[in-house]
mmCIF file of C-alpha atoms in Angstrom:
data_model
loop_
_atom_site.group_PDB
_atom_site.id
_atom_site.type_symbol
_atom_site.label_atom_id
_atom_site.label_comp_id
_atom_site.label_asym_id
_atom_site.label_seq_id
_atom_site.Cartn_x
_atom_site.Cartn_y
_atom_site.Cartn_z
ATOM 1 C CA MET S 1 84.843 136.185 113.320
ATOM 2 C CA GLU S 2 83.216 133.338 115.280
ATOM 3 C CA LEU S 3 85.446 130.525 116.547
ATOM 4 C CA ASN S 4 83.189 127.828 115.091
ATOM 5 C CA GLU S 5 83.601 129.367 111.628
ATOM 6 C CA ILE S 6 87.380 129.017 111.860
ATOM 7 C CA VAL S 7 86.966 125.431 113.089
ATOM 8 C CA ALA S 8 84.749 124.724 110.060
ATOM 9 C CA LEU S 9 87.444 126.092 107.726
ATOM 10 C CA LEU S 10 90.066 123.872 109.366
ATOM 11 C CA GLU S 11 87.847 120.772 109.226
ATOM 12 C CA THR S 12 87.250 121.338 105.518
ATOM 13 C CA GLN S 13 90.956 121.838 104.804
ATOM 14 C CA PHE S 14 92.200 119.009 107.051
ATOM 15 C CA PRO S 15 89.611 116.205 107.217
ATOM 16 C CA GLY S 16 90.396 113.446 109.687
ATOM 17 C CA VAL S 17 92.315 115.597 112.168
ATOM 18 C CA ARG S 18 90.880 115.393 115.683
ATOM 19 C CA LYS S 19 88.425 118.189 116.402
ATOM 20 C CA ASP S 20 89.752 119.103 119.862
ATOM 21 C CA GLY S 21 93.149 119.764 118.281
ATOM 22 C CA LEU S 22 91.578 121.905 115.563
ATOM 23 C CA ASN S 23 89.658 123.810 118.248
ATOM 24 C CA GLN S 24 92.952 124.725 119.910
ATOM 25 C CA LEU S 25 94.431 125.813 116.576
ATOM 26 C CA ALA S 26 91.295 127.846 115.809
ATOM 27 C CA ARG S 27 91.695 129.739 119.106
ATOM 28 C CA VAL S 28 95.235 130.696 118.115
ATOM 29 C CA ILE S 29 94.083 131.871 114.666
ATOM 30 C CA ALA S 30 91.134 133.779 116.161
ATOM 31 C CA MET S 31 93.546 135.987 118.088
ATOM 32 C CA GLN S 32 95.171 137.117 114.830
ATOM 33 C CA VAL S 33 92.217 137.761 112.502
ATOM 34 C CA ASN S 34 89.107 139.900 112.384
ATOM 35 C CA THR S 35 87.451 138.826 109.134
ATOM 36 C CA LYS S 36 86.640 135.598 107.351
ATOM 37 C CA GLU S 37 88.943 136.575 104.490
ATOM 38 C CA GLU S 38 91.906 136.885 106.864
ATOM 39 C CA ALA S 39 91.104 133.534 108.488
ATOM 40 C CA THR S 40 90.717 131.856 105.106
ATOM 41 C CA GLY S 41 94.075 133.237 104.025
ATOM 42 C CA ILE S 42 95.866 131.865 107.097
ATOM 43 C CA VAL S 43 94.189 128.449 106.875
ATOM 44 C CA GLY S 44 95.064 128.243 103.191
ATOM 45 C CA LYS S 45 98.764 128.647 103.993
ATOM 46 C CA LEU S 46 98.809 125.797 106.526
ATOM 47 C CA THR S 47 100.048 122.328 105.542
ATOM 48 C CA ALA S 48 98.838 118.973 106.840
ATOM 49 C CA GLU S 49 102.266 118.370 108.364
ATOM 50 C CA ALA S 50 102.249 121.682 110.239
ATOM 51 C CA VAL S 51 98.735 121.094 111.580
ATOM 52 C CA ALA S 52 99.582 117.550 112.679
ATOM 53 C CA LYS S 53 102.698 118.820 114.510
ATOM 54 C CA PHE S 54 100.727 121.597 116.228
ATOM 55 C CA VAL S 55 98.093 119.155 117.455
ATOM 56 C CA ALA S 56 100.744 116.644 118.560
ATOM 57 C CA ASP S 57 102.649 119.322 120.521
ATOM 58 C CA TRP S 58 99.452 120.551 122.153
ATOM 59 C CA ARG S 59 98.512 116.978 123.049
ATOM 60 C CA LYS S 60 101.994 116.430 124.494
ATOM 61 C CA ASP S 61 101.552 119.368 126.870
ATOM 62 C CA ALA S 62 98.102 118.128 127.837
ATOM 63 C CA ASP S 63 99.487 114.646 128.492
ATOM 64 C CA ALA S 64 102.169 116.101 130.767
ATOM 65 C CA GLU S 65 99.474 117.778 132.859
ATOM 66 C CA ILE S 66 97.513 114.535 133.051
ATOM 67 C CA ASP S 67 100.625 112.586 134.085
ATOM 68 C CA LYS S 68 101.172 115.110 136.853
ATOM 69 C CA ALA S 69 97.578 114.669 138.015
ATOM 70 C CA ASN S 70 97.968 110.875 137.952
ATOM 71 C CA LYS S 71 101.120 111.120 140.087
ATOM 72 C CA THR S 72 99.236 113.211 142.629
ATOM 73 C CA ARG S 73 96.403 110.670 142.616
ATOM 74 C CA GLU S 74 98.868 107.831 143.183
ATOM 75 C CA ASP S 75 100.514 109.653 146.095
ATOM 76 C CA ASN S 76 97.114 110.299 147.661
ATOM 77 C CA LEU S 77 96.205 106.611 147.398
ATOM 78 C CA ARG S 78 99.437 105.635 149.090
ATOM 79 C CA LYS S 79 98.744 108.074 151.939
ATOM 80 C CA LYS S 80 95.122 106.926 152.234
ATOM 81 C CA TYR S 81 96.129 103.309 152.758
ATOM 82 C CA ASP S 82 99.196 104.200 154.832
ATOM 83 C CA PHE S 83 101.415 102.253 152.470
ATOM 84 C CA VAL S 84 105.194 102.503 152.472
ATOM 85 C CA GLU S 85 107.072 99.997 150.369
ATOM 86 C CA LYS S 86 109.805 98.301 152.393
ATOM 87 C CA LYS S 87 112.509 95.825 151.466
ATOM 88 C CA PRO S 88 111.913 92.325 152.853
ATOM 89 C CA GLU S 89 114.241 91.096 155.559
ATOM 90 C CA GLU S 90 116.411 88.052 155.052
ATOM 91 C CA GLY S 91 114.551 84.816 155.355
ATOM 92 C CA GLY S 92 111.530 85.789 153.270
ATOM 93 C CA THR S 93 108.780 88.380 153.023
ATOM 94 C CA PRO S 94 107.327 89.343 156.389
ATOM 95 C CA PRO S 95 103.536 89.148 156.707
ATOM 96 C CA ALA S 96 101.594 92.362 156.350
ATOM 97 C CA PRO S 97 100.671 93.989 159.669
ATOM 98 C CA ALA S 98 97.098 93.473 160.792
ATOM 99 C CA GLY S 99 94.737 96.119 159.485
ATOM 100 C CA THR S 100 96.959 97.118 156.562
ATOM 101 C CA LEU S 101 97.134 95.990 152.944
ATOM 102 C CA ASP S 102 100.084 94.117 151.514
ATOM 103 C CA ALA S 103 102.255 95.780 148.863
ATOM 104 C CA ALA S 104 100.965 93.681 145.951
ATOM 105 C CA THR S 105 97.329 94.522 146.725
ATOM 106 C CA VAL S 106 97.974 98.242 147.031
ATOM 107 C CA GLN S 107 100.078 98.256 143.857
ATOM 108 C CA ALA S 108 97.267 96.502 141.992
ATOM 109 C CA MET S 109 94.768 99.053 143.314
ATOM 110 C CA ILE S 110 96.993 101.920 142.169
ATOM 111 C CA THR S 111 97.563 100.376 138.749
ATOM 112 C CA ASN S 112 93.838 99.812 138.206
ATOM 113 C CA ALA S 113 92.963 103.309 139.404
ATOM 114 C CA VAL S 114 95.495 104.922 137.067
ATOM 115 C CA LYS S 115 94.390 102.728 134.167
ATOM 116 C CA GLU S 116 90.763 103.695 134.717
ATOM 117 C CA ALA S 117 91.607 107.393 135.019
ATOM 118 C CA THR S 118 93.631 107.426 131.803
ATOM 119 C CA LYS S 119 91.389 105.184 129.710
ATOM 120 C CA GLY S 120 89.789 108.124 127.908
ATOM 121 C CA LEU S 121 93.149 109.844 127.455
ATOM 122 C CA GLN S 122 94.750 106.808 125.816
ATOM 123 C CA SER S 123 91.850 106.649 123.399
ATOM 124 C CA GLU S 124 92.306 110.336 122.551
ATOM 125 C CA VAL S 125 96.050 109.948 122.021
ATOM 126 C CA THR S 126 95.519 106.945 119.748
ATOM 127 C CA SER S 127 92.916 108.838 117.724
ATOM 128 C CA LEU S 128 95.183 111.872 117.475
ATOM 129 C CA GLN S 129 98.127 109.823 116.240
ATOM 130 C CA SER S 130 95.891 108.077 113.728
ATOM 131 C CA ALA S 131 94.576 111.418 112.430
ATOM 132 C CA ALA S 132 98.113 112.751 111.935
ATOM 133 C CA VAL S 133 99.147 109.621 110.022
ATOM 134 C CA THR S 134 96.010 109.818 107.863
ATOM 135 C CA ALA S 135 96.659 113.486 107.032
ATOM 136 C CA ASN S 136 100.247 112.750 105.967
ATOM 137 C CA ARG S 137 99.174 109.782 103.850
ATOM 138 C CA ARG S 138 96.457 111.842 102.161
ATOM 139 C CA GLU S 139 98.996 114.543 101.310
ATOM 140 C CA THR S 140 101.261 111.881 99.749
ATOM 141 C CA LEU S 141 98.343 110.584 97.685
ATOM 142 C CA VAL S 142 97.434 114.096 96.491
ATOM 143 C CA LYS S 143 100.966 114.532 95.117
ATOM 144 C CA GLU S 144 100.570 111.351 93.052
ATOM 145 C CA LEU S 145 97.326 112.720 91.572
ATOM 146 C CA ALA S 146 98.749 116.092 90.548
ATOM 147 C CA ASP S 147 98.456 115.489 86.786
ATOM 148 C CA VAL S 148 95.126 113.650 86.545
ATOM 149 C CA PRO S 149 91.721 115.214 85.727
ATOM 150 C CA GLU S 150 89.925 116.736 88.714
ATOM 151 C CA ALA S 151 86.984 114.316 88.455
ATOM 152 C CA TYR S 152 89.298 111.293 88.654
ATOM 153 C CA LYS S 153 91.301 112.890 91.481
ATOM 154 C CA ALA S 154 88.129 113.627 93.470
ATOM 155 C CA LYS S 155 86.967 110.016 93.143
ATOM 156 C CA VAL S 156 90.286 108.575 94.356
ATOM 157 C CA LEU S 157 90.398 110.964 97.342
ATOM 158 C CA LYS S 158 86.778 110.192 98.181
ATOM 159 C CA ASP S 159 87.601 106.477 98.285
ATOM 160 C CA PHE S 160 90.651 107.206 100.477
ATOM 161 C CA ASP S 161 88.563 109.261 102.938
ATOM 162 C CA ARG S 162 85.993 106.471 103.094
ATOM 163 C CA VAL S 163 88.719 103.954 103.990
ATOM 164 C CA ALA S 164 90.068 106.347 106.646
ATOM 165 C CA LYS S 165 86.635 106.645 108.282
ATOM 166 C CA LEU S 166 86.359 102.844 108.412
ATOM 167 C CA GLY S 167 89.608 102.544 110.342
ATOM 168 C CA GLY S 168 92.280 103.222 107.753
ATOM 169 C CA PHE S 169 95.102 100.940 106.680
ATOM 170 C CA ALA S 170 96.434 98.214 108.966
ATOM 171 C CA ASP S 171 100.002 99.513 108.786
ATOM 172 C CA GLU S 172 102.476 101.413 106.620
ATOM 173 C CA ASN S 173 103.043 98.386 104.383
ATOM 174 C CA ALA S 174 99.330 98.206 103.596
ATOM 175 C CA PHE S 175 99.277 101.894 102.669
ATOM 176 C CA ASN S 176 102.392 101.563 100.488
ATOM 177 C CA GLU S 177 100.761 98.661 98.660
ATOM 178 C CA TYR S 178 97.647 100.780 98.093
ATOM 179 C CA LEU S 179 99.794 103.713 96.914
ATOM 180 C CA THR S 180 101.622 101.491 94.405
ATOM 181 C CA GLU S 181 98.324 100.190 93.032
ATOM 182 C CA THR S 182 97.040 103.747 92.731
ATOM 183 C CA LYS S 183 100.179 104.821 90.822
ATOM 184 C CA ASN S 184 99.644 101.932 88.391
ATOM 185 C CA ASP S 185 95.975 102.871 87.971
ATOM 186 C CA VAL S 186 96.922 106.497 87.289
ATOM 187 C CA ALA S 187 99.495 105.413 84.690
ATOM 188 C CA ALA S 188 96.964 103.125 82.989
ATOM 189 C CA PHE S 189 94.348 105.868 83.037
ATOM 190 C CA GLY S 190 96.784 108.349 81.492
ATOM 191 C CA GLN S 191 97.692 105.871 78.737
ATOM 192 C CA GLU S 192 94.023 105.259 78.028
ATOM 193 C CA LEU S 193 93.435 108.991 77.660
ATOM 194 C CA ALA S 194 96.429 109.248 75.321
ATOM 195 C CA ASP S 195 95.187 106.347 73.185
ATOM 196 C CA ARG S 196 91.738 107.875 72.955
ATOM 197 C CA GLY S 197 93.244 111.170 71.889
ATOM 198 C CA LEU S 198 95.153 109.509 68.996
ATOM 199 C CA SER S 199 92.144 107.503 67.825
ATOM 200 C CA LEU S 200 90.046 110.644 67.582
ATOM 201 C CA HIS S 201 92.300 112.273 64.994
ATOM 202 C CA GLU S 202 90.416 112.515 61.690
ATOM 203 C CA LYS S 203 91.831 110.802 58.613
ATOM 204 C CA PRO S 204 92.684 112.967 55.577
ATOM 205 C CA VAL S 205 89.622 113.871 53.529
ATOM 206 C CA LEU S 206 91.035 112.224 50.386
ATOM 207 C CA GLY S 207 92.115 109.053 52.179
ATOM 208 C CA SER S 208 95.420 107.398 53.039
ATOM 209 C CA PRO S 209 98.312 107.497 50.504
ATOM 210 C CA ASN S 210 99.139 104.502 48.289
ATOM 211 C CA LYS S 211 102.621 103.043 47.703
ATOM 212 C CA ASP S 212 103.506 105.997 45.450
ATOM 213 C CA GLY S 213 102.582 108.499 48.110
ATOM 214 C CA VAL S 214 99.316 109.503 46.379
ATOM 215 C CA SER S 215 96.081 109.123 48.280
ATOM 216 C CA ALA S 216 93.310 106.972 46.852
ATOM 217 C CA GLY S 217 91.018 109.997 46.519
ATOM 218 C CA VAL S 218 93.598 112.012 44.593
ATOM 219 C CA GLU S 219 94.408 109.077 42.311
ATOM 220 C CA SER S 220 90.715 108.575 41.503
ATOM 221 C CA TYR S 221 90.316 112.281 40.738
ATOM 222 C CA ILE S 222 93.309 112.261 38.341
ATOM 223 C CA GLN S 223 91.983 109.218 36.497
ATOM 224 C CA ALA S 224 88.543 110.822 36.060
ATOM 225 C CA LYS S 225 90.063 114.012 34.640
ATOM 226 C CA ALA S 226 92.264 112.030 32.265
ATOM 227 C CA ALA S 227 89.284 110.095 30.921
ATOM 228 C CA GLU S 228 87.321 113.306 30.469
ATOM 229 C CA ALA S 229 90.168 114.894 28.472
ATOM 230 C CA ALA S 230 90.462 111.809 26.254
ATOM 231 C CA ASN S 231 86.776 111.884 25.404
ATOM 232 C CA LYS S 232 86.970 115.540 24.411
ATOM 233 C CA GLY S 233 89.948 114.850 22.168
ATOM 234 C CA LEU S 234 88.046 112.223 20.156
ATOM 235 C CA GLY S 235 85.001 114.442 19.664
ATOM 236 C CA GLY S 236 84.227 117.043 16.937
ATOM 237 C CA LYS S 237 81.692 117.840 14.233
ATOM 238 C CA GLU S 238 80.316 115.054 12.139
ATOM 239 C CA VAL S 239 81.381 115.067 8.441
#
């Protein structure tokens, strides 16, 4: 089975998770399956929490390698500028020797170089963390929608995904506020469905009962039969 097909399955199952992380997970799955059915079965057993942890662990290892590369870069810069940090002697900081850079300048150069080299990485880490948080929040929301109709559930999740694409919630408090509002909406929606169900029950064909427990339709029928019997009793042949 093609790797991109497994990636597509993962993206469908876990929207919002960073694609480079899903690519790594897809490579692991690809080593264990031969058919689409097998891949679908494995993906179906994964949880958002497990996927987020896998991606975070993979990112952690990648970050360690990048930190190592940055350390090497820093050491090379120090060697290039022949810089060795020394403690100042008593009486103040001695002037920098001619032809060399002072410690503050070199440190600033190193800091800026490292910052520039890791700019893209920091962005990736931030995006990865955000994707993991979004996946966990979506899973929490799905649990709250377990007993609502599928159409209503799909609409709420669609709105959540739209918010996530626009940047998500400002913080955990903002999400909790949204979750509380959603719970209230679900409760109100359920009550509305229950009320509609009761109002749709048909009334008895012969009407509601009177104070004696006899419905108006039955009472009218009895009176008509009584009148009919009375008329027959007064009839007969003329003399």
